[in-house]
Amino acid sequence: MNLFLIACAVLIALGATGWILHARRQLKRYRALLDMSPNGMLMLDAKRNVIWHNPAAAKLLNCRRQSLTGSPLSRFLPMLDTLPAPMQRQETLAQSPQGERQQVDITRLPDVTRRTAVILIHPDPAHQASNEAMERLKRSQYFAQIGTWDWDIGTDRLYWSEAIYGMFGYQPGEVVPSYQLFCDSVHPDDQERVLEGERRCIETGQNHDEEYRVVWPDGSVHWLRETGNVISNAQGKPFKMMGVVRDITEDKRSTRALEQLAHHDALTGLPNRVALEQQLQQALTLAHKQQSRVALVFMDLNNFKYINDQHGHATGDQVLITVAKRLRTALRASDMVARLGGDEFVILMEGLSQQLRLNDEAHALCEKLFTELAAPVLVEGRQHRIGASLGVAMFPDHALTLDKLIHAADLAMYAAKRSGNNQYRLASDVTTHAHTSALEVNRAAGGQSE
């Protein structure tokens, strides 16, 4: 009897061992199948933390396997507020630890236990096949300095494509994009305008298109252009804004450089004829409203051709640069000094009172200019002396329009030039005024006609 029991026990033990080995082989095969499966699988505990996953799940969620286990599901599927019903397929948004977002399809499988849920993540064949195309897109965005963004309206959730990080002064993945981070990065002088543009876009559905400055962590300022629009739900309520942003810092610099070339003299940096005429037109309009006076002074240098011919154009250029600096020093910050070309300069003065005597005001201005140019110009150890001929025309005394005022000042300048060095003439004068002392001019002022 005892032998029989022992024999039964041995048979049972052998059978159990065989069953265990068989079960282990089956389990190994099932695990291998799960590891090779293109479908991602997540096993969740009662608090919806990931307690197990297969390799495909980490790959489809674009994260490391070590970071997935033990993490809350909301870290990777932030839009999934509630789990779908068992065997229900649902589209949701996945977010990687680097902040990248993508649409994924999931299905909740029947629960293993009441406290353990299983989520299946379906691979997107088109997405898988387009990995290479997506990489090309990332690179093209980086080199074109353009990126895509989307914002969940009313929340702090913000997505940046990889190219946008650099536009705000960060390395990809260095920070977690958020709406607050975006607002804090916008230049304080531009914040209200940008926020108002977003509000208008949300309220009206109109496209959002803004240029604004951002301040990088290192304090440098850069220009961005942002365009976007809203996405509404089935009830017509906006819930998301999406768009693109482009770095236009270099564009702004190029535009400023072109404007500088188009409106300024390349040698002296002074405004040119185009800028002068624009400013003069504005000055005349303002003077008409304010009943003030505008002075236009045409200046031609004397002895400049001799300097150019005898000492070369390089010396002549240095003389012109020095003259430009002296004229700027002699005048108010609000006055304009322009160079028309060659040795011709123009001075524009606004806001002059109509109550002052015209002759006295013109004389004081011309005396100041003659005095400023009197000192010799030193170039490479050699002194060069120059003089000037000045023609003065006043609005509204001599002309009421831009063209006529320019013509009057030009004629007066040539009249002064025919009379000798350091002479000035008003547009209405019939007498050429020599460069004399203030006492002599005051004595002769009664005989001058206006």
CSV table of C-alpha atoms in Angstrom, one decimal:
chain,number,residue,atom,x,y,z
A,1,MET,CA,0.0,0.0,0.0
A,2,ASN,CA,2.7,2.4,0.9
A,3,LEU,CA,4.5,1.6,-2.3
A,4,PHE,CA,1.3,2.3,-4.2
A,5,LEU,CA,0.9,5.7,-2.6
A,6,ILE,CA,4.5,6.5,-3.3
A,7,ALA,CA,4.2,5.4,-6.9
A,8,CYS,CA,1.0,7.6,-7.2
A,9,ALA,CA,2.8,10.6,-5.7
A,10,VAL,CA,5.8,10.1,-8.0
A,11,LEU,CA,3.4,10.0,-11.0
A,12,ILE,CA,1.5,13.1,-9.8
A,13,ALA,CA,4.8,15.0,-9.3
A,14,LEU,CA,6.1,14.0,-12.7
A,15,GLY,CA,2.8,15.1,-14.3
A,16,ALA,CA,2.9,18.4,-12.4
A,17,THR,CA,6.5,19.0,-13.5
A,18,GLY,CA,5.6,18.3,-17.1
A,19,TRP,CA,2.6,20.6,-16.9
A,20,ILE,CA,4.7,23.4,-15.4
A,21,LEU,CA,7.4,23.0,-18.0
A,22,HIS,CA,4.7,23.0,-20.7
A,23,ALA,CA,3.1,26.1,-19.2
A,24,ARG,CA,6.5,27.8,-19.1
A,25,ARG,CA,7.1,26.9,-22.7
A,26,GLN,CA,3.7,28.3,-23.6
A,27,LEU,CA,4.3,31.5,-21.6
A,28,LYS,CA,7.7,31.9,-23.3
A,29,ARG,CA,6.0,31.6,-26.7
A,30,TYR,CA,3.2,34.1,-25.7
A,31,ARG,CA,5.8,36.6,-24.4
A,32,ALA,CA,7.8,36.2,-27.6
A,33,LEU,CA,4.6,36.9,-29.6
A,34,LEU,CA,3.9,40.0,-27.5
A,35,ASP,CA,7.5,41.2,-27.9
A,36,MET,CA,7.3,40.8,-31.7
A,37,SER,CA,3.8,42.2,-32.0
A,38,PRO,CA,3.5,45.6,-34.0
A,39,ASN,CA,0.7,46.5,-31.6
A,40,GLY,CA,1.6,48.3,-28.4
A,41,MET,CA,0.1,46.9,-25.2
A,42,LEU,CA,-0.1,48.6,-21.9
A,43,MET,CA,-1.3,47.0,-18.6
A,44,LEU,CA,-2.6,49.4,-16.1
A,45,ASP,CA,-3.2,49.2,-12.3
A,46,ALA,CA,-6.2,50.7,-10.6
A,47,LYS,CA,-4.6,54.2,-10.5
A,48,ARG,CA,-4.0,53.9,-14.3
A,49,ASN,CA,-0.2,53.6,-13.9
A,50,VAL,CA,1.6,51.4,-16.4
A,51,ILE,CA,2.7,48.2,-14.7
A,52,TRP,CA,3.7,46.3,-17.9
A,53,HIS,CA,4.1,47.0,-21.6
A,54,ASN,CA,5.6,45.4,-24.6
A,55,PRO,CA,8.4,47.0,-26.8
A,56,ALA,CA,6.0,48.2,-29.4
A,57,ALA,CA,4.2,50.4,-26.9
A,58,ALA,CA,7.4,52.3,-26.1
A,59,LYS,CA,8.1,52.6,-29.8
A,60,LEU,CA,4.7,53.9,-30.7
A,61,LEU,CA,4.7,56.4,-27.9
A,62,ASN,CA,8.2,57.5,-28.9
A,63,CYS,CA,9.7,57.0,-25.4
A,64,ARG,CA,12.3,54.8,-23.6
A,65,ARG,CA,11.0,51.6,-22.1
A,66,GLN,CA,12.5,52.5,-18.7
A,67,SER,CA,10.4,55.7,-18.6
A,68,LEU,CA,7.2,53.9,-19.4
A,69,THR,CA,6.9,51.4,-16.6
A,70,GLY,CA,5.6,53.0,-13.4
A,71,SER,CA,4.5,56.2,-15.2
A,72,PRO,CA,0.9,57.4,-15.2
A,73,LEU,CA,-1.0,56.9,-18.5
A,74,SER,CA,-1.8,60.6,-18.6
A,75,ARG,CA,1.9,61.4,-19.2
A,76,PHE,CA,1.8,59.8,-22.6
A,77,LEU,CA,-1.9,60.1,-23.5
A,78,PRO,CA,-2.8,63.5,-22.0
A,79,MET,CA,-6.2,63.9,-23.7
A,80,LEU,CA,-7.5,60.5,-22.5
A,81,ASP,CA,-9.6,61.7,-19.5
A,82,THR,CA,-11.5,58.5,-19.3
A,83,LEU,CA,-10.8,55.0,-20.6
A,84,PRO,CA,-13.0,53.8,-23.5
A,85,ALA,CA,-15.4,50.9,-23.0
A,86,PRO,CA,-13.9,47.4,-23.5
A,87,MET,CA,-13.3,46.6,-27.2
A,88,GLN,CA,-14.1,50.2,-28.2
A,89,ARG,CA,-11.6,51.8,-30.6
A,90,GLN,CA,-10.8,55.5,-30.0
A,91,GLU,CA,-8.5,58.1,-31.5
A,92,THR,CA,-6.5,60.3,-29.1
A,93,LEU,CA,-3.4,62.4,-28.8
A,94,ALA,CA,0.0,60.9,-27.7
A,95,GLN,CA,2.8,63.1,-26.4
A,96,SER,CA,6.4,62.0,-26.1
A,97,PRO,CA,8.7,63.1,-23.2
A,98,GLN,CA,10.3,65.5,-25.7
A,99,GLY,CA,6.9,67.2,-26.2
A,100,GLU,CA,6.2,65.8,-29.7
A,101,ARG,CA,2.6,65.0,-30.4
A,102,GLN,CA,0.9,62.5,-32.7
A,103,GLN,CA,-2.6,61.0,-33.2
A,104,VAL,CA,-2.9,57.3,-32.2
A,105,ASP,CA,-5.7,54.8,-32.3
A,106,ILE,CA,-6.2,52.7,-29.1
A,107,THR,CA,-8.6,49.9,-28.1
A,108,ARG,CA,-9.3,48.9,-24.5
A,109,LEU,CA,-9.2,45.1,-24.2
A,110,PRO,CA,-11.3,43.1,-21.7
A,111,ASP,CA,-9.9,43.7,-18.3
A,112,VAL,CA,-7.6,41.0,-16.9
A,113,THR,CA,-9.1,41.6,-13.4
A,114,ARG,CA,-11.4,44.3,-12.0
A,115,ARG,CA,-8.3,46.2,-11.0
A,116,THR,CA,-6.2,45.7,-14.1
A,117,ALA,CA,-7.0,47.3,-17.5
A,118,VAL,CA,-5.2,46.6,-20.8
A,119,ILE,CA,-4.8,49.2,-23.6
A,120,LEU,CA,-3.9,48.2,-27.1
A,121,ILE,CA,-2.1,50.9,-29.3
A,122,HIS,CA,-2.6,50.3,-33.0
A,123,PRO,CA,0.3,51.1,-35.3
A,124,ASP,CA,-0.6,53.5,-38.1
A,125,PRO,CA,0.8,52.0,-41.4
A,126,ALA,CA,0.9,55.4,-43.1
A,127,HIS,CA,2.7,56.8,-40.1
A,128,GLN,CA,5.2,54.0,-40.0
A,129,ALA,CA,5.8,54.2,-43.7
A,130,SER,CA,6.3,58.0,-43.5
A,131,ASN,CA,9.0,58.0,-40.8
A,132,GLU,CA,11.6,58.9,-43.4
A,133,ALA,CA,9.4,61.6,-44.8
A,134,MET,CA,8.8,63.0,-41.3
A,135,GLU,CA,12.5,63.1,-40.8
A,136,ARG,CA,12.9,65.1,-44.0
A,137,LEU,CA,10.1,67.4,-42.9
A,138,LYS,CA,11.9,68.0,-39.5
A,139,ARG,CA,15.1,68.8,-41.3
A,140,SER,CA,13.5,71.1,-43.8
A,141,GLN,CA,11.7,73.0,-41.0
A,142,TYR,CA,15.0,73.4,-39.2
A,143,PHE,CA,16.8,74.8,-42.2
A,144,ALA,CA,13.9,76.9,-43.3
A,145,GLN,CA,13.5,78.2,-39.7
A,146,ILE,CA,9.8,77.3,-39.7
A,147,GLY,CA,7.9,75.1,-37.3
A,148,THR,CA,4.4,74.0,-36.4
A,149,TRP,CA,2.5,74.5,-33.2
A,150,ASP,CA,-0.9,73.9,-31.6
A,151,TRP,CA,-2.5,75.1,-28.4
A,152,ASP,CA,-5.4,73.7,-26.4
A,153,ILE,CA,-7.4,76.9,-25.9
A,154,GLY,CA,-7.9,77.8,-22.3
A,155,THR,CA,-5.2,75.5,-21.0
A,156,ASP,CA,-1.4,75.6,-20.6
A,157,ARG,CA,-0.9,72.7,-23.1
A,158,LEU,CA,1.2,73.8,-26.0
A,159,TYR,CA,2.9,71.7,-28.7
A,160,TRP,CA,6.1,72.8,-30.6
A,161,SER,CA,7.7,71.0,-33.4
A,162,GLU,CA,11.4,70.5,-33.0
A,163,ALA,CA,12.3,73.6,-35.1
A,164,ILE,CA,10.5,76.0,-32.8
A,165,TYR,CA,12.7,75.4,-29.7
A,166,GLY,CA,15.6,77.2,-31.3
A,167,MET,CA,13.4,80.2,-32.2
A,168,PHE,CA,12.9,80.8,-28.5
A,169,GLY,CA,16.5,80.2,-27.6
A,170,TYR,CA,16.3,76.6,-26.4
A,171,GLN,CA,17.6,73.2,-27.5
A,172,PRO,CA,14.9,70.7,-28.5
A,173,GLY,CA,13.7,69.0,-25.3
A,174,GLU,CA,15.4,71.5,-23.0
A,175,VAL,CA,12.1,72.8,-21.8
A,176,VAL,CA,8.5,71.6,-21.8
A,177,PRO,CA,6.5,74.0,-24.1
A,178,SER,CA,3.6,75.7,-22.4
A,179,TYR,CA,1.4,78.6,-23.1
A,180,GLN,CA,2.8,80.5,-20.1
A,181,LEU,CA,6.4,79.9,-21.4
A,182,PHE,CA,5.3,81.4,-24.7
A,183,CYS,CA,3.7,84.5,-23.2
A,184,ASP,CA,6.7,85.1,-20.9
A,185,SER,CA,9.0,84.9,-24.0
A,186,VAL,CA,7.2,87.5,-26.0
A,187,HIS,CA,8.7,91.0,-25.8
A,188,PRO,CA,6.8,93.0,-23.2
A,189,ASP,CA,6.0,95.7,-25.8
A,190,ASP,CA,4.4,93.2,-28.1
A,191,GLN,CA,2.5,91.0,-25.6
A,192,GLU,CA,-0.8,92.8,-25.6
A,193,ARG,CA,-0.9,93.0,-29.4
A,194,VAL,CA,-0.2,89.3,-29.7
A,195,LEU,CA,-2.8,88.3,-27.1
A,196,GLU,CA,-5.4,90.5,-28.7
A,197,GLY,CA,-4.7,88.9,-32.1
A,198,GLU,CA,-5.3,85.5,-30.5
A,199,ARG,CA,-8.5,86.6,-28.9
A,200,ARG,CA,-9.8,88.1,-32.1
A,201,CYS,CA,-8.9,84.8,-33.9
A,202,ILE,CA,-10.8,82.7,-31.4
A,203,GLU,CA,-13.8,85.0,-31.3
A,204,THR,CA,-14.2,85.7,-35.0
A,205,GLY,CA,-12.5,82.7,-36.7
A,206,GLN,CA,-10.3,85.0,-38.7
A,207,ASN,CA,-6.8,83.8,-39.4
A,208,HIS,CA,-4.2,84.9,-36.8
A,209,ASP,CA,-1.1,86.6,-38.4
A,210,GLU,CA,1.3,88.5,-36.2
A,211,GLU,CA,4.9,89.7,-36.3
A,212,TYR,CA,6.4,90.0,-32.8
A,213,ARG,CA,9.7,89.9,-30.9
A,214,VAL,CA,10.8,87.3,-28.5
A,215,VAL,CA,13.5,87.6,-25.8
A,216,TRP,CA,15.8,84.7,-25.5
A,217,PRO,CA,17.1,83.5,-22.1
A,218,ASP,CA,20.5,85.2,-23.0
A,219,GLY,CA,18.6,88.5,-23.4
A,220,SER,CA,18.9,88.8,-27.1
A,221,VAL,CA,15.9,89.9,-29.1
A,222,HIS,CA,14.6,88.0,-32.2
A,223,TRP,CA,11.7,88.5,-34.6
A,224,LEU,CA,9.1,85.8,-35.4
A,225,ARG,CA,6.1,85.7,-37.7
A,226,GLU,CA,3.2,83.5,-36.5
A,227,THR,CA,0.1,82.5,-38.5
A,228,GLY,CA,-2.7,80.2,-37.3
A,229,ASN,CA,-6.4,79.5,-37.1
A,230,VAL,CA,-8.9,77.9,-34.8
A,231,ILE,CA,-10.4,74.4,-34.8
A,232,SER,CA,-13.9,74.0,-33.5
A,233,ASN,CA,-15.8,71.0,-32.2
A,234,ALA,CA,-19.1,69.6,-33.5
A,235,GLN,CA,-21.0,72.2,-31.6
A,236,GLY,CA,-18.9,75.0,-33.3
A,237,LYS,CA,-17.0,75.9,-30.1
A,238,PRO,CA,-13.2,76.6,-30.7
A,239,PHE,CA,-11.1,74.2,-28.7
A,240,LYS,CA,-7.7,74.4,-30.4
A,241,MET,CA,-5.5,76.8,-32.3
A,242,MET,CA,-2.9,75.5,-34.8
A,243,GLY,CA,-0.4,77.2,-37.0
A,244,VAL,CA,3.1,77.8,-38.1
A,245,VAL,CA,5.8,80.2,-36.9
A,246,ARG,CA,8.9,81.4,-38.8
A,247,ASP,CA,12.1,83.2,-37.7
A,248,ILE,CA,12.2,86.5,-39.6
A,249,THR,CA,15.1,88.0,-37.7
A,250,GLU,CA,17.4,87.9,-40.8
A,251,ASP,CA,14.6,89.2,-43.0
A,252,LYS,CA,14.2,92.2,-40.7
A,253,ARG,CA,17.9,92.9,-40.8
A,254,SER,CA,17.9,92.6,-44.6
A,255,THR,CA,14.9,94.9,-44.8
A,256,ARG,CA,16.5,97.5,-42.6
A,257,ALA,CA,19.7,97.3,-44.6
A,258,LEU,CA,17.7,97.8,-47.9
A,259,GLU,CA,15.9,100.7,-46.3
A,260,GLN,CA,19.2,102.2,-45.3
A,261,LEU,CA,20.5,101.9,-48.8
A,262,ALA,CA,17.3,103.2,-50.3
A,263,HIS,CA,17.0,106.2,-48.0
A,264,HIS,CA,20.6,107.1,-47.0
A,265,ASP,CA,23.9,108.2,-48.6
A,266,ALA,CA,26.4,105.3,-48.6
A,267,LEU,CA,29.4,107.5,-47.9
A,268,THR,CA,28.2,109.8,-45.1
A,269,GLY,CA,25.2,107.8,-43.8
A,270,LEU,CA,23.0,110.9,-44.1
A,271,PRO,CA,19.5,110.8,-45.6
A,272,ASN,CA,19.4,111.0,-49.4
A,273,ARG,CA,17.0,112.9,-51.7
A,274,VAL,CA,14.3,110.3,-51.3
A,275,ALA,CA,14.3,110.5,-47.5
A,276,LEU,CA,14.5,114.3,-47.7
A,277,GLU,CA,11.5,114.7,-49.9
A,278,GLN,CA,9.5,112.3,-47.7
A,279,GLN,CA,10.4,114.2,-44.5
A,280,LEU,CA,9.8,117.6,-46.2
A,281,GLN,CA,6.3,116.7,-47.3
A,282,GLN,CA,5.4,115.6,-43.8
A,283,ALA,CA,7.0,118.8,-42.4
A,284,LEU,CA,5.0,121.0,-44.7
A,285,THR,CA,1.7,119.3,-43.8
A,286,LEU,CA,2.4,119.6,-40.1
A,287,ALA,CA,3.6,123.3,-40.4
A,288,HIS,CA,0.3,124.1,-42.3
A,289,LYS,CA,-1.7,122.7,-39.4
A,290,GLN,CA,0.4,124.3,-36.7
A,291,GLN,CA,1.0,127.6,-38.6
A,292,SER,CA,4.7,127.2,-38.1
A,293,ARG,CA,7.7,127.9,-40.4
A,294,VAL,CA,9.9,125.3,-42.2
A,295,ALA,CA,13.4,126.3,-43.3
A,296,LEU,CA,15.2,124.6,-46.3
A,297,VAL,CA,18.9,125.3,-46.7
A,298,PHE,CA,20.8,124.2,-49.8
A,299,MET,CA,24.5,124.1,-49.3
A,300,ASP,CA,27.3,123.7,-51.9
A,301,LEU,CA,30.9,123.4,-50.8
A,302,ASN,CA,33.5,125.7,-52.2
A,303,ASN,CA,37.1,124.6,-52.9
A,304,PHE,CA,36.0,120.9,-52.8
A,305,LYS,CA,36.7,120.2,-56.5
A,306,TYR,CA,40.3,121.5,-56.0
A,307,ILE,CA,40.8,119.1,-53.0
A,308,ASN,CA,39.4,116.2,-55.0
A,309,ASP,CA,41.5,116.9,-58.0
A,310,GLN,CA,44.8,117.6,-56.2
A,311,HIS,CA,44.6,115.1,-53.4
A,312,GLY,CA,42.4,112.3,-54.7
A,313,HIS,CA,38.9,111.0,-54.1
A,314,ALA,CA,39.9,109.3,-50.8
A,315,THR,CA,40.8,112.6,-49.3
A,316,GLY,CA,37.7,114.2,-50.8
A,317,ASP,CA,35.5,111.4,-49.2
A,318,GLN,CA,37.1,112.1,-45.8
A,319,VAL,CA,36.3,115.8,-46.2
A,320,LEU,CA,32.7,115.0,-47.0
A,321,ILE,CA,32.4,112.7,-44.0
A,322,THR,CA,33.8,115.4,-41.7
A,323,VAL,CA,31.4,118.0,-43.1
A,324,ALA,CA,28.5,115.7,-42.5
A,325,LYS,CA,29.5,115.2,-38.9
A,326,ARG,CA,30.0,118.9,-38.3
A,327,LEU,CA,26.6,119.8,-39.7
A,328,ARG,CA,24.9,117.2,-37.5
A,329,THR,CA,26.7,118.7,-34.5
A,330,ALA,CA,25.7,122.2,-35.3
A,331,LEU,CA,21.9,121.5,-35.6
A,332,ARG,CA,19.1,120.3,-33.3
A,333,ALA,CA,18.4,116.6,-33.0
A,334,SER,CA,15.1,117.2,-34.7
A,335,ASP,CA,16.7,118.8,-37.8
A,336,MET,CA,17.6,116.8,-40.9
A,337,VAL,CA,20.8,117.0,-42.8
A,338,ALA,CA,20.8,115.3,-46.2
A,339,ARG,CA,23.3,114.8,-48.9
A,340,LEU,CA,22.1,115.0,-52.5
A,341,GLY,CA,25.3,113.9,-54.0
A,342,GLY,CA,28.7,115.3,-54.8
A,343,ASP,CA,29.4,118.2,-52.5
A,344,GLU,CA,25.7,119.3,-52.1
A,345,PHE,CA,24.0,119.1,-48.8
A,346,VAL,CA,20.5,120.1,-47.6
A,347,ILE,CA,19.3,121.1,-44.2
A,348,LEU,CA,15.7,120.9,-43.1
A,349,MET,CA,14.5,122.6,-40.0
A,350,GLU,CA,10.9,122.3,-38.7
A,351,GLY,CA,8.8,124.0,-36.0
A,352,LEU,CA,10.2,127.5,-36.5
A,353,SER,CA,8.1,130.4,-35.3
A,354,GLN,CA,6.4,132.7,-37.8
A,355,GLN,CA,6.6,135.5,-35.3
A,356,LEU,CA,10.4,136.0,-35.7
A,357,ARG,CA,11.9,138.2,-38.3
A,358,LEU,CA,12.7,136.2,-41.4
A,359,ASN,CA,16.1,137.9,-42.1
A,360,ASP,CA,17.2,137.5,-38.5
A,361,GLU,CA,16.3,133.9,-38.3
A,362,ALA,CA,18.0,133.1,-41.7
A,363,HIS,CA,21.1,135.1,-40.7
A,364,ALA,CA,21.5,133.3,-37.3
A,365,LEU,CA,21.2,129.9,-39.0
A,366,CYS,CA,23.7,130.7,-41.8
A,367,GLU,CA,26.2,132.3,-39.4
A,368,LYS,CA,26.1,129.1,-37.3
A,369,LEU,CA,26.8,126.9,-40.3
A,370,PHE,CA,29.7,129.1,-41.6
A,371,THR,CA,31.3,129.0,-38.1
A,372,GLU,CA,31.0,125.2,-37.9
A,373,LEU,CA,32.7,124.8,-41.3
A,374,ALA,CA,35.4,127.4,-40.7
A,375,ALA,CA,38.0,125.1,-39.0
A,376,PRO,CA,40.3,123.3,-41.4
A,377,VAL,CA,39.7,119.6,-42.1
A,378,LEU,CA,42.7,117.4,-41.2
A,379,VAL,CA,43.2,114.4,-43.4
A,380,GLU,CA,46.4,112.3,-43.1
A,381,GLY,CA,48.3,115.2,-41.5
A,382,ARG,CA,47.3,117.8,-44.1
A,383,GLN,CA,44.9,120.6,-43.4
A,384,HIS,CA,42.2,121.5,-46.0
A,385,ARG,CA,40.0,124.6,-45.8
A,386,ILE,CA,36.6,124.7,-47.3
A,387,GLY,CA,33.8,127.3,-47.7
A,388,ALA,CA,30.2,127.1,-48.5
A,389,SER,CA,27.4,128.8,-50.4
A,390,LEU,CA,24.0,128.7,-48.8
A,391,GLY,CA,20.5,129.2,-50.3
A,392,VAL,CA,17.6,129.6,-47.8
A,393,ALA,CA,13.9,129.1,-48.6
A,394,MET,CA,11.1,129.3,-46.0
A,395,PHE,CA,7.6,127.9,-45.9
A,396,PRO,CA,5.2,129.7,-46.1
A,397,ASP,CA,7.2,132.8,-46.9
A,398,HIS,CA,8.7,131.8,-50.2
A,399,ALA,CA,6.7,128.8,-51.4
A,400,LEU,CA,3.8,126.6,-50.3
A,401,THR,CA,4.6,123.3,-52.0
A,402,LEU,CA,7.5,120.9,-51.9
A,403,ASP,CA,8.7,121.3,-55.5
A,404,LYS,CA,8.6,125.1,-55.4
A,405,LEU,CA,10.3,125.3,-52.0
A,406,ILE,CA,13.2,123.1,-53.3
A,407,HIS,CA,13.4,125.1,-56.5
A,408,ALA,CA,13.5,128.4,-54.5
A,409,ALA,CA,16.3,127.2,-52.2
A,410,ASP,CA,18.3,125.8,-55.1
A,411,LEU,CA,18.1,129.1,-57.0
A,412,ALA,CA,19.1,131.1,-53.9
A,413,MET,CA,22.1,128.8,-53.4
A,414,TYR,CA,23.4,129.4,-57.0
A,415,ALA,CA,22.9,133.1,-56.5
A,416,ALA,CA,25.0,133.0,-53.4
A,417,LYS,CA,27.7,130.9,-55.1
A,418,ARG,CA,28.0,133.5,-57.9
A,419,SER,CA,28.8,136.2,-55.3
A,420,GLY,CA,31.9,134.5,-53.8
A,421,ASN,CA,32.9,132.3,-50.9
A,422,ASN,CA,30.9,131.9,-47.7
A,423,GLN,CA,27.8,133.8,-48.9
A,424,TYR,CA,24.1,133.1,-48.2
A,425,ARG,CA,21.0,134.3,-49.9
A,426,LEU,CA,17.3,134.1,-49.1
A,427,ALA,CA,14.9,133.1,-51.9
A,428,SER,CA,13.3,136.5,-51.8
A,429,ASP,CA,16.5,138.5,-51.6
A,430,VAL,CA,17.8,140.7,-54.4
A,431,THR,CA,21.0,141.5,-52.5
A,432,THR,CA,23.7,138.9,-51.8
A,433,HIS,CA,24.9,138.9,-48.2
A,434,ALA,CA,28.5,138.5,-47.5
A,435,HIS,CA,29.7,136.6,-44.4
A,436,THR,CA,30.1,139.6,-42.1
A,437,SER,CA,30.0,140.1,-38.4
A,438,ALA,CA,26.7,140.1,-36.6
A,439,LEU,CA,27.0,143.9,-35.9
A,440,GLU,CA,27.4,144.7,-39.7
A,441,VAL,CA,24.4,142.5,-40.5
A,442,ASN,CA,22.2,144.2,-37.9
A,443,ARG,CA,23.1,147.6,-39.3
A,444,ALA,CA,22.3,146.5,-42.9
A,445,ALA,CA,19.2,144.5,-41.9
A,446,GLY,CA,16.9,147.5,-42.5
A,447,GLY,CA,17.8,147.7,-46.2
A,448,GLN,CA,17.1,144.0,-46.9
A,449,SER,CA,13.9,143.2,-48.6
A,450,GLU,CA,11.9,140.1,-47.8
